[in-house]
XYZ file of C-alpha atoms in Angstrom:
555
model
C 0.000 0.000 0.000
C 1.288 3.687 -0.806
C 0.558 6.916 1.437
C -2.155 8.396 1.714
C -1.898 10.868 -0.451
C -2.072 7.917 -3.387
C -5.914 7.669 -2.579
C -6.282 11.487 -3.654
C -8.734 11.500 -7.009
C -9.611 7.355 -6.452
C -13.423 6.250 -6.087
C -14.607 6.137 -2.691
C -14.815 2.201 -3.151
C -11.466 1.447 -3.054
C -10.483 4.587 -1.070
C -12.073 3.256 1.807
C -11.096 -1.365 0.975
C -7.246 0.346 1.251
C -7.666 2.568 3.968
C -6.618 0.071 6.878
C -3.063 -0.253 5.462
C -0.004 1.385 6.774
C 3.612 0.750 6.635
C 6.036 1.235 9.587
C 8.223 3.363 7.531
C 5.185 5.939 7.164
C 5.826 6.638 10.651
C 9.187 7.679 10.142
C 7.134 10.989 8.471
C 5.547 11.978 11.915
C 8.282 10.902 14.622
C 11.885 11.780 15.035
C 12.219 8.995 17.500
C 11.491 5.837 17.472
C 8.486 3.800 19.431
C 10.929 0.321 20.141
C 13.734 2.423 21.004
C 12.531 5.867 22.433
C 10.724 8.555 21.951
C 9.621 12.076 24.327
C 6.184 13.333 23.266
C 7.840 16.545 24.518
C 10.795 16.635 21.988
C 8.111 15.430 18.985
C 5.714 18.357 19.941
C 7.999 20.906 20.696
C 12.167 20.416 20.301
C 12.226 19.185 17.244
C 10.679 22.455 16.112
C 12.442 24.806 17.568
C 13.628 27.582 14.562
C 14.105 31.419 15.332
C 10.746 32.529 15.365
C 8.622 29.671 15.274
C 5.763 30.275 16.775
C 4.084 27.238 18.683
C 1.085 29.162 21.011
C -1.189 32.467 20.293
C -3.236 33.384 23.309
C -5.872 35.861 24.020
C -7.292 36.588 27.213
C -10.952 37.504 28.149
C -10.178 40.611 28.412
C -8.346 40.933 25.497
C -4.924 40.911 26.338
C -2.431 38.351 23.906
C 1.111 36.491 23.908
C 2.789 34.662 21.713
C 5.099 31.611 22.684
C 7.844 30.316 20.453
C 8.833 26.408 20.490
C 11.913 27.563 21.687
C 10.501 29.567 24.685
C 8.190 26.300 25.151
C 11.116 24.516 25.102
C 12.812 26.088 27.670
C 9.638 26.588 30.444
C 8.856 22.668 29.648
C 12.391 22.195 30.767
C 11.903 24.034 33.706
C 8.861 22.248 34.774
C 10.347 19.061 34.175
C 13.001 20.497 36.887
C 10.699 21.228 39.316
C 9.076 17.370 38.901
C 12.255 16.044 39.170
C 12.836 18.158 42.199
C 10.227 16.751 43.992
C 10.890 13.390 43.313
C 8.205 12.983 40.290
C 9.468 10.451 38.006
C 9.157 8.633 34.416
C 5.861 6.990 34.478
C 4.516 9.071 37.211
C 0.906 10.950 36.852
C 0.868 15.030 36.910
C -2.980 16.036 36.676
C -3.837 19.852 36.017
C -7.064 21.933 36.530
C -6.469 25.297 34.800
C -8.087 27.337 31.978
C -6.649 28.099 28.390
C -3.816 29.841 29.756
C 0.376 29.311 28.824
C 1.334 27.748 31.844
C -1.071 24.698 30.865
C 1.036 24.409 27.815
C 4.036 24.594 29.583
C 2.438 21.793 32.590
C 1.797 19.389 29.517
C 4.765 19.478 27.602
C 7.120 19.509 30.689
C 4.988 16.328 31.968
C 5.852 14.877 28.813
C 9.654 16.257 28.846
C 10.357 14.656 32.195
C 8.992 10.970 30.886
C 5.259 11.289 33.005
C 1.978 11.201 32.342
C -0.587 13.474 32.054
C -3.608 13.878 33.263
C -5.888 16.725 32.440
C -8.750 17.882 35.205
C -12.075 19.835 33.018
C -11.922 23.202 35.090
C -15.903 23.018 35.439
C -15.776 19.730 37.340
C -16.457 19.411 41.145
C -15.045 18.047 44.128
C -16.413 14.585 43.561
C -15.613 14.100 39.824
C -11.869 15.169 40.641
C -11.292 12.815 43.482
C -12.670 9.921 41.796
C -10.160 10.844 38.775
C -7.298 11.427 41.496
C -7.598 8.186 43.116
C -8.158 6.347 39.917
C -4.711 8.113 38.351
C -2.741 7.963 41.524
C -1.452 11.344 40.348
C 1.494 12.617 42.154
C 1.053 16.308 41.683
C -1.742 18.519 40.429
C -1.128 22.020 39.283
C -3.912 24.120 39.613
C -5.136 27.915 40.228
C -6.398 29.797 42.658
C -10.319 29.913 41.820
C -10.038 25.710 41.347
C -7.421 25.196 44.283
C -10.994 25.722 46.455
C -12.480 22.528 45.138
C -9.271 20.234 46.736
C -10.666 21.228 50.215
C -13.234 19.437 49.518
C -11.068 16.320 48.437
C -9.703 13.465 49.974
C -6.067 12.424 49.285
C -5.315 15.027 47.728
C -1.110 15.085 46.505
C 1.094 18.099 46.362
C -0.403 21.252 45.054
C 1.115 23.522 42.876
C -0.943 27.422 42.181
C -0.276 29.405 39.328
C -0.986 33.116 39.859
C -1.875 35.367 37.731
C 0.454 38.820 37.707
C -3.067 41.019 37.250
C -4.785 39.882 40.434
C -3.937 39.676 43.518
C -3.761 36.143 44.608
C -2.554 34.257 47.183
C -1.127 30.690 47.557
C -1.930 28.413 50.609
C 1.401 27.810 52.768
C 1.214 24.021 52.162
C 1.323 24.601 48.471
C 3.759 25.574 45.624
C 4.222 28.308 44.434
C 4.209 27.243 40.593
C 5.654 30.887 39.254
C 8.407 30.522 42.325
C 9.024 26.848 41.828
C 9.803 27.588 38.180
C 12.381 30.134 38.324
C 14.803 27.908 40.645
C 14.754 25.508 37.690
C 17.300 25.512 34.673
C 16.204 25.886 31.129
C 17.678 22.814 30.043
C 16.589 19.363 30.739
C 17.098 16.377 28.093
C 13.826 14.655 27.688
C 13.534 11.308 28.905
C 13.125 8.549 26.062
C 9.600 5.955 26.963
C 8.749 3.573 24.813
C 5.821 3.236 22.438
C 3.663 1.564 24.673
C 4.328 3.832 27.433
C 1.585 5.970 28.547
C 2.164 10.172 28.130
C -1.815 10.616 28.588
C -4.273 9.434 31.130
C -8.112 10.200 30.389
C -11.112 9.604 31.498
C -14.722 8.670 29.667
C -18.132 8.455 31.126
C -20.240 5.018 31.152
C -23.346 3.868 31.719
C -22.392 2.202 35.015
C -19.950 2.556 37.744
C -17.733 5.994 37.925
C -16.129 7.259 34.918
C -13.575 4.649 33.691
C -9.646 5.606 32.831
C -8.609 5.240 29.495
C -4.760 5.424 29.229
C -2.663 6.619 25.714
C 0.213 5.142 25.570
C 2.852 6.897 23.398
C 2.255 5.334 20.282
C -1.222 7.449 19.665
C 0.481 10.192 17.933
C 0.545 8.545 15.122
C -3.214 8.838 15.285
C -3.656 12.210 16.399
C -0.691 12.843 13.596
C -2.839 11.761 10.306
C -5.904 12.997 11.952
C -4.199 16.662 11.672
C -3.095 15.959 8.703
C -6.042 14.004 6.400
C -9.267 14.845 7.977
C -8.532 18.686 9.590
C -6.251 19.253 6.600
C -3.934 21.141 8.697
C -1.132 23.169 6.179
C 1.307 25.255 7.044
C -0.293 28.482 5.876
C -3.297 27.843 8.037
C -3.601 29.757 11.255
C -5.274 26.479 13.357
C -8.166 27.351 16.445
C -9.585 23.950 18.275
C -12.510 25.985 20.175
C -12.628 22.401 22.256
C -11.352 22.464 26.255
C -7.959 20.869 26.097
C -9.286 19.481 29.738
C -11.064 16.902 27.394
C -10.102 14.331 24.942
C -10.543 16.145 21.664
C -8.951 19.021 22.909
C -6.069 17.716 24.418
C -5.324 15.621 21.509
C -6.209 18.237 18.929
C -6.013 21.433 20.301
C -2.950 20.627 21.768
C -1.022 17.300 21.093
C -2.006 17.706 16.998
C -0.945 20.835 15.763
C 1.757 21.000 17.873
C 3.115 17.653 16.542
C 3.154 18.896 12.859
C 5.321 21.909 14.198
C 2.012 24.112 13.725
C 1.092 27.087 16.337
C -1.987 26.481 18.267
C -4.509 28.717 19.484
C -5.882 29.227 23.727
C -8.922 31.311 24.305
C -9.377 31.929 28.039
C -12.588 32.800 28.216
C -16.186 31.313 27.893
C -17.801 30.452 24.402
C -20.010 33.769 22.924
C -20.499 34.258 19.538
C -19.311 37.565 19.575
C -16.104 36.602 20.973
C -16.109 33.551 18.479
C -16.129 35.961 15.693
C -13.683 38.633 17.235
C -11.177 35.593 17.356
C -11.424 34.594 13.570
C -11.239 37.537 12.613
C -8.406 38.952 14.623
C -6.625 36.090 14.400
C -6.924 35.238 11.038
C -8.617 31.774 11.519
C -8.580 30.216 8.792
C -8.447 26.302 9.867
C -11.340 26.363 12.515
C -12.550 22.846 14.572
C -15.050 22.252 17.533
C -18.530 20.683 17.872
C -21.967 21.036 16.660
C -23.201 22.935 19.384
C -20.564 25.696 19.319
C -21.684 25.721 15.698
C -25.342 25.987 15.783
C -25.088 29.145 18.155
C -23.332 30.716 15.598
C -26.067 29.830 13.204
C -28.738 31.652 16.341
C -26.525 35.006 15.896
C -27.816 35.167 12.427
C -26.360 35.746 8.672
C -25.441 39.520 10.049
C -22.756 38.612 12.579
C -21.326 35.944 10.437
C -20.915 38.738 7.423
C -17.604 40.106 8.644
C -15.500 36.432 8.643
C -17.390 35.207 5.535
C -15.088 33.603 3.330
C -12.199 33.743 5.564
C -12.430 29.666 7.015
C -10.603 27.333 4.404
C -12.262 24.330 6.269
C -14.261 23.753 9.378
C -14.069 20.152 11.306
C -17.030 19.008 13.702
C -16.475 16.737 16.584
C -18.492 15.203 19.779
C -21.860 14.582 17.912
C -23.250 13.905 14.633
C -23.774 17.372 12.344
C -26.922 18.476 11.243
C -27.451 19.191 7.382
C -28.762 22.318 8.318
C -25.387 23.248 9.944
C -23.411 22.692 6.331
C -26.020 24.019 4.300
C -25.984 27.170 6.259
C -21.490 27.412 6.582
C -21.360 27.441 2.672
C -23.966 29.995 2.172
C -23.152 32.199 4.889
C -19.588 31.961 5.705
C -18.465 29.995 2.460
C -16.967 27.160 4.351
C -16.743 23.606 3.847
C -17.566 22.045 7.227
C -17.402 18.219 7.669
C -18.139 15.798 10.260
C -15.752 13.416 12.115
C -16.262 10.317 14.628
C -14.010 9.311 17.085
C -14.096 8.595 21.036
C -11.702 9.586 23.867
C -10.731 5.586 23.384
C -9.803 5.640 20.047
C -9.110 9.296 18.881
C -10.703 9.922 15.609
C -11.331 6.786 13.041
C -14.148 7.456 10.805
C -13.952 10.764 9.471
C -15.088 13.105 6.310
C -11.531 14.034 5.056
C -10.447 17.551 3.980
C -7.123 16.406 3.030
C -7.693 14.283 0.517
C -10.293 13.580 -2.051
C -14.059 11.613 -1.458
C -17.234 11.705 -1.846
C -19.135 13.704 1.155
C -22.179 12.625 2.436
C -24.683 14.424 4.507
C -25.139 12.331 7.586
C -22.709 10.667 7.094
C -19.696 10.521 9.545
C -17.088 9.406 6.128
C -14.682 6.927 5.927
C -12.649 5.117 7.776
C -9.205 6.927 8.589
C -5.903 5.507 7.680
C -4.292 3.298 9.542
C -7.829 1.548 10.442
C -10.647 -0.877 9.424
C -14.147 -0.804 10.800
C -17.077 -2.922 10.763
C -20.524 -2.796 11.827
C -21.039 -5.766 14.144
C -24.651 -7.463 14.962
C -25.124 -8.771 18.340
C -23.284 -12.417 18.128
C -20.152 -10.272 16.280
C -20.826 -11.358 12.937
C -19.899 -8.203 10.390
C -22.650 -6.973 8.684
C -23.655 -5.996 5.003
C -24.572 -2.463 3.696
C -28.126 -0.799 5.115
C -28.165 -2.885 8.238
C -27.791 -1.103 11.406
C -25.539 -2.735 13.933
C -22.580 -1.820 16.849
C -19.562 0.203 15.236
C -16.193 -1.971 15.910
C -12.683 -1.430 15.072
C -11.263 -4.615 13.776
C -8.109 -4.761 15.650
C -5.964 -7.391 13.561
C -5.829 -5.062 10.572
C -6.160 -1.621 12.371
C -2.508 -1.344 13.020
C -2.873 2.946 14.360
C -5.405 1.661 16.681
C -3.750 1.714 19.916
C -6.643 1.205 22.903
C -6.048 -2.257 24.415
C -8.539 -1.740 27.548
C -9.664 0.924 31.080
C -7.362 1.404 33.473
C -7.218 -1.494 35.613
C -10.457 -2.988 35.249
C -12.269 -5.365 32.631
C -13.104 -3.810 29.019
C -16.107 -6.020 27.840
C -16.310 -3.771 24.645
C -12.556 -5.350 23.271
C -13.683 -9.331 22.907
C -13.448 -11.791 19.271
C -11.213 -9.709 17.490
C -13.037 -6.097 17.739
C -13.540 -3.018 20.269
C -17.237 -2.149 19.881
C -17.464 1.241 20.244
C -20.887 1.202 22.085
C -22.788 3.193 18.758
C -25.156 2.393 16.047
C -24.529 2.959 12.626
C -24.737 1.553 9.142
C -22.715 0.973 6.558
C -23.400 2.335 3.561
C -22.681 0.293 0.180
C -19.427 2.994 -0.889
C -18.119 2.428 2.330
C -19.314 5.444 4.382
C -20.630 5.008 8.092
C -23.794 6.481 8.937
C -23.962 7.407 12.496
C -27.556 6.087 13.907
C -27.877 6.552 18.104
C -25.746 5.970 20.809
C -26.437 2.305 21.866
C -26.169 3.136 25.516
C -27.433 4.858 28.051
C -24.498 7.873 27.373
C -25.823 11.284 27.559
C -24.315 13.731 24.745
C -24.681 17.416 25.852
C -23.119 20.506 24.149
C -20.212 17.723 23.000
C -19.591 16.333 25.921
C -20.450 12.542 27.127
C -21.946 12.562 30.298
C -22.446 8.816 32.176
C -25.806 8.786 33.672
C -24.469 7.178 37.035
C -22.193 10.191 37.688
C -24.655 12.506 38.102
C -27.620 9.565 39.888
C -24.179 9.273 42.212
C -24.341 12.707 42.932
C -28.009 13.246 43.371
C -28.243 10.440 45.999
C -25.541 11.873 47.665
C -28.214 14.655 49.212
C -29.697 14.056 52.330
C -33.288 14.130 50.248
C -32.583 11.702 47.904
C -33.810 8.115 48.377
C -33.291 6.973 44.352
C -32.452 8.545 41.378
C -32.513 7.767 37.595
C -30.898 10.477 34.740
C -31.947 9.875 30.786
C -31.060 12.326 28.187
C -33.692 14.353 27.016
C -33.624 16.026 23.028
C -32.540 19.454 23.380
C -32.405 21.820 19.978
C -29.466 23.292 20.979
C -27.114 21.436 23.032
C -28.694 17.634 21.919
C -29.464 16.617 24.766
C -29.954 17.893 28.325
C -29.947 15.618 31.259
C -33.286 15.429 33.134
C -33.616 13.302 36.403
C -36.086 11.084 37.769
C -36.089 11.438 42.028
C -37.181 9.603 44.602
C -37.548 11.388 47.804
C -36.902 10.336 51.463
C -39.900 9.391 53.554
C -41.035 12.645 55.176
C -40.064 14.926 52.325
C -41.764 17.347 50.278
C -41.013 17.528 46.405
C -41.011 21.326 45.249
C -39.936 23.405 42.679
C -37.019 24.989 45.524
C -35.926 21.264 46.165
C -35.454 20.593 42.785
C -33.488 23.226 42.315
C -31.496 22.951 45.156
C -30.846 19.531 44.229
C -29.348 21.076 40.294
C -27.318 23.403 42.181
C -26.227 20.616 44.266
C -24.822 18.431 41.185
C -23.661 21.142 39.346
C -21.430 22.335 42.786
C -20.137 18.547 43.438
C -20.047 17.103 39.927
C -19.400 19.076 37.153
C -20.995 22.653 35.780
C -21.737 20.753 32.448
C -23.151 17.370 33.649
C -25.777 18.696 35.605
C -29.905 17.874 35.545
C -31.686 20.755 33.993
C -35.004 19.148 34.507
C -35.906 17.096 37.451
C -39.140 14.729 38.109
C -40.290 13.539 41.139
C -41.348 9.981 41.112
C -42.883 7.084 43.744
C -40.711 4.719 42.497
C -38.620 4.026 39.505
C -38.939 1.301 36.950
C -36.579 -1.819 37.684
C -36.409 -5.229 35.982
C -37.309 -8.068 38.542
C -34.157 -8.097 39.952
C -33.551 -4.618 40.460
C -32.018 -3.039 37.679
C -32.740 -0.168 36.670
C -34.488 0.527 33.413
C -33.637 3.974 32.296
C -34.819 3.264 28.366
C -38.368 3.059 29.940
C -38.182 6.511 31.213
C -36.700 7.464 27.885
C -38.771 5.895 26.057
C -41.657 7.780 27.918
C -40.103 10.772 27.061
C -39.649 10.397 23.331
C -43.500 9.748 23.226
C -44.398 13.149 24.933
């Protein structure tokens, strides 16, 4: 099999029969080191870039104030950090979480994770106390950088490791006496540090998705995932040199940590941090001043855009080469509407926090597009569409989504952290959604085929937030279901039972929201909450959310 840039101009039948392929020697395109004998993720997303100049990191604040960072100036703080691990005794293989917003020092926290050989483990900055110890214990993390707005929620947490607080020179802050003083800690450390060589299997990520039962599960990247997140950059998001690349996605989640971050930066191409919340005015301003021409996020972000009207969109129109959509399936009415109003092709991807992206709607090289359709599968991989037994199935029959693992040689999940991973099992991981395979070879994205709750982009795993909710002193039993939401997809809506002796009101509900929202997470909260008698359970005592959701579809 040639590269990929062979399939460019073939039909989409044989495009897609050859797309599982690869050779080792492509990889010797995207690494400088080598996966059996060592390789830094640090030194492949930053060092090896360094030229006089280079830019690697454009940042705006809410406020408006910007920075640039070179990969040399990234160099050098990562090698500081990587000090100041050492220092305290943090070593290869070793977990560093961090909790901050779009700010440089994140950058600087990742890549001098990476530099010192450890893994990283990024903390969403909305979550709450109980989401971050769960993720804490699970990692075993050693250190977790933080700032002072987020440092409140560790109170609150048990266990909790060292602390390091980054400040902020425009407020007046202070650090706890038992913590470190990241700015401080920094500036004892020397500017050079040789990054330590790990293996291909070695992990330089630790994540975390949401299921349909138990606590969110760990799902750890070992090393050799770049060369995913590599052709993803470079196929699907099309990502050229000329481009100037925004990833509106949270790089405290998987697609922005391994495209907003990881991605560009491993093609040698600047990235761009906005710290500050999503408004379409802001959205705009950013483009524009920027000079956005390579633009990715998620359907939501996108649709809001679409609210704001033909009017707001006027200034930017024409000014996006290509828009990529991630995190849920794209509405036609979302493309139709890019190419008449900002003259932009936008195309949908598919991927998971377990896989990366594998089915995707490429920009970089030539196929027939779909609407509906999620695309093809991406190099490097095969997928099938499995029936219940695990037989593959023919074209127009809905079944599970699966990765064949024997001839997906990018693939690079093997299983959660440290606990069973019934999905991997006869050959395939079954990604847990229903689709179809259409007869060219295209995968048509059909419902989640789970309980999994998809909000604004973001997976939410009904038990968090029922663990949450029964966590109040009012709360006997709780069930949460996804309910079909216009704008974000879905919105999570919970089903209560109440303590003997206890009154359900409109107050309690909302004090239970608030509740969730404080000790969970500001995104994975119920917006809508029912008080019930009882909830329904199978004989034994399961509980049967599709009959609530079922209920609510017919409303």
């Amino acid at each position: 099999m040639t590269g990929p840039a062979d399939h460019r101009g073939s039909d989409c039948v044989a495009y897609a029969d050859a797309y599982g392929a690869f050779r080792p020697e492509d990889i010797e395109a995207m690494l400088d080191g080598s996966l059996e004998t060592g390789v830094n993720a640090c030194f492949e997303c930053c060092d090896r870039h360094v030229a006089p100049g280079r830019v690697a990191l454009e940042w705006e604040s809410q406020d408006g104030r910007r920075a640039s960072y070179t990969f040399e100036q990234l160099r050098d703080l990562s090698a500081q950090f990587a000090g100041l691990l050492t220092a305290r005794g943090i070593k290869a293989g070793d977990v560093v979480a961090a909790m901050l917003p779009r700010i440089p020092e994140l950058l600087v926290v990742i890549l001098g994770t990476w530099r010192a050989g450890a893994v990283y483990q990024p903390l969403f900055t909305a979550f709450g106390p109980k989401a971050i110890e769960h993720r804490l214990s699970m990692s075993k993390a050693k250190l977790v950088v933080t700032d002072p707005a987020n440092r409140l929620k560790l109170d609150e947490v048990a266990d909790v490791p060292m602390v390091a607080v980054v400040t902020r020179a425009d407020r007046a802050e202070t650090i706890p006496a038992v913590d470190l003083d990241f700015h401080a800690e920094l500036a004892r450390q020397s500017p050079r540090f040789e990054p330590v060589p790990r293996r291909g299997d070695d992990l330089f990520l630790m994540m975390s998705t949401s299921g349909t039962t138990g606590l969110a599960k760990g799902v750890p990247v070992p090393l050799k995932a770049l060369l995913n997140f590599y052709i993803y950059m470079r196929d699907a998001v099309d990502l050229r040199p000329a481009d100037k690349f925004w990833n509106i996605a949270d790089p405290g989640w998987a697609y922005g940590v391994y495209y907003a971050v990881t991605g560009p930066l491993l093609m040698g191409h600047a990235t761009t941090f906005y710290d500050g919340s999503f408004t379409v005015e802001s959205t705009y301003r950013i483009i524009e001043s920027h000079g956005i021409t390579n633009l990715a996020g998620a359907p939501t972000a996108y649709r809001l855009l679409i609210a704001a009207g033909a009017e707001a969109a006027a200034k930017v129109k024409g000014q996006l080469r290509v828009v990529s959509s991630a995190g849920e399936p794209l509405n036609p009415e979302v493309i139709r509407w890019f190419d008449e109003h900002l003259a932009a092709p936008i195309h949908d991807h598919y991927g998971q926090t377990e896989l990366g992206m594998v089915v995707n709607n490429h920009h970089g090289l030539k196929h027939d597009i779909h609407h509906g359709s999620a695309g093809l599968a991406m190099l490097g991989h095969r997928v099938a569409v499995l029936d219940d037994a695990g037989n593959e199935l023919p074209a127009n029959i809905p079944g599970i989504l699966a990765v064949d693992i024997a001839r997906s040689p990018l693939l690079w999940f093997t299983g959660y952290w440290q606990q069973p991973t019934p999905a991997i099992a006869g050959g395939y991981y079954r990604t847990g959604d229903t689709v179809e395979l259409e007869p060219d070879g295209h995968i048509s994205f059909v419902g989640r085929a789970d309980d999994v709750i998809t909000s604004s982009g973001y997976r939410i795993g009904p038990f968090d937030v029922e663990s949450a909710l029964i966590e109040h002193p009012a709360v006997m039993e709780a069930a949460v279901i996804g309910k079909p939401d216009p704008e974000r997809t879905e919105i999570v809506k919970a089903f209560v039972v109440l303590r003997d002796g206890v009154t359900p009101t409109d107050e309690l509900a909302e004090e239970l929201s608030q509740y969730v929202k404080r000790r969970l997470s500001a995104h994975a909260y119920p917006r809508e909450i029912v008080f019930m008698e009882h909830l329904p359970k199978t004989p034994s005592g399961k509980l049967q959310r599709f009959i609530l959701r079922n209920a609510e579809s017919a409303n």
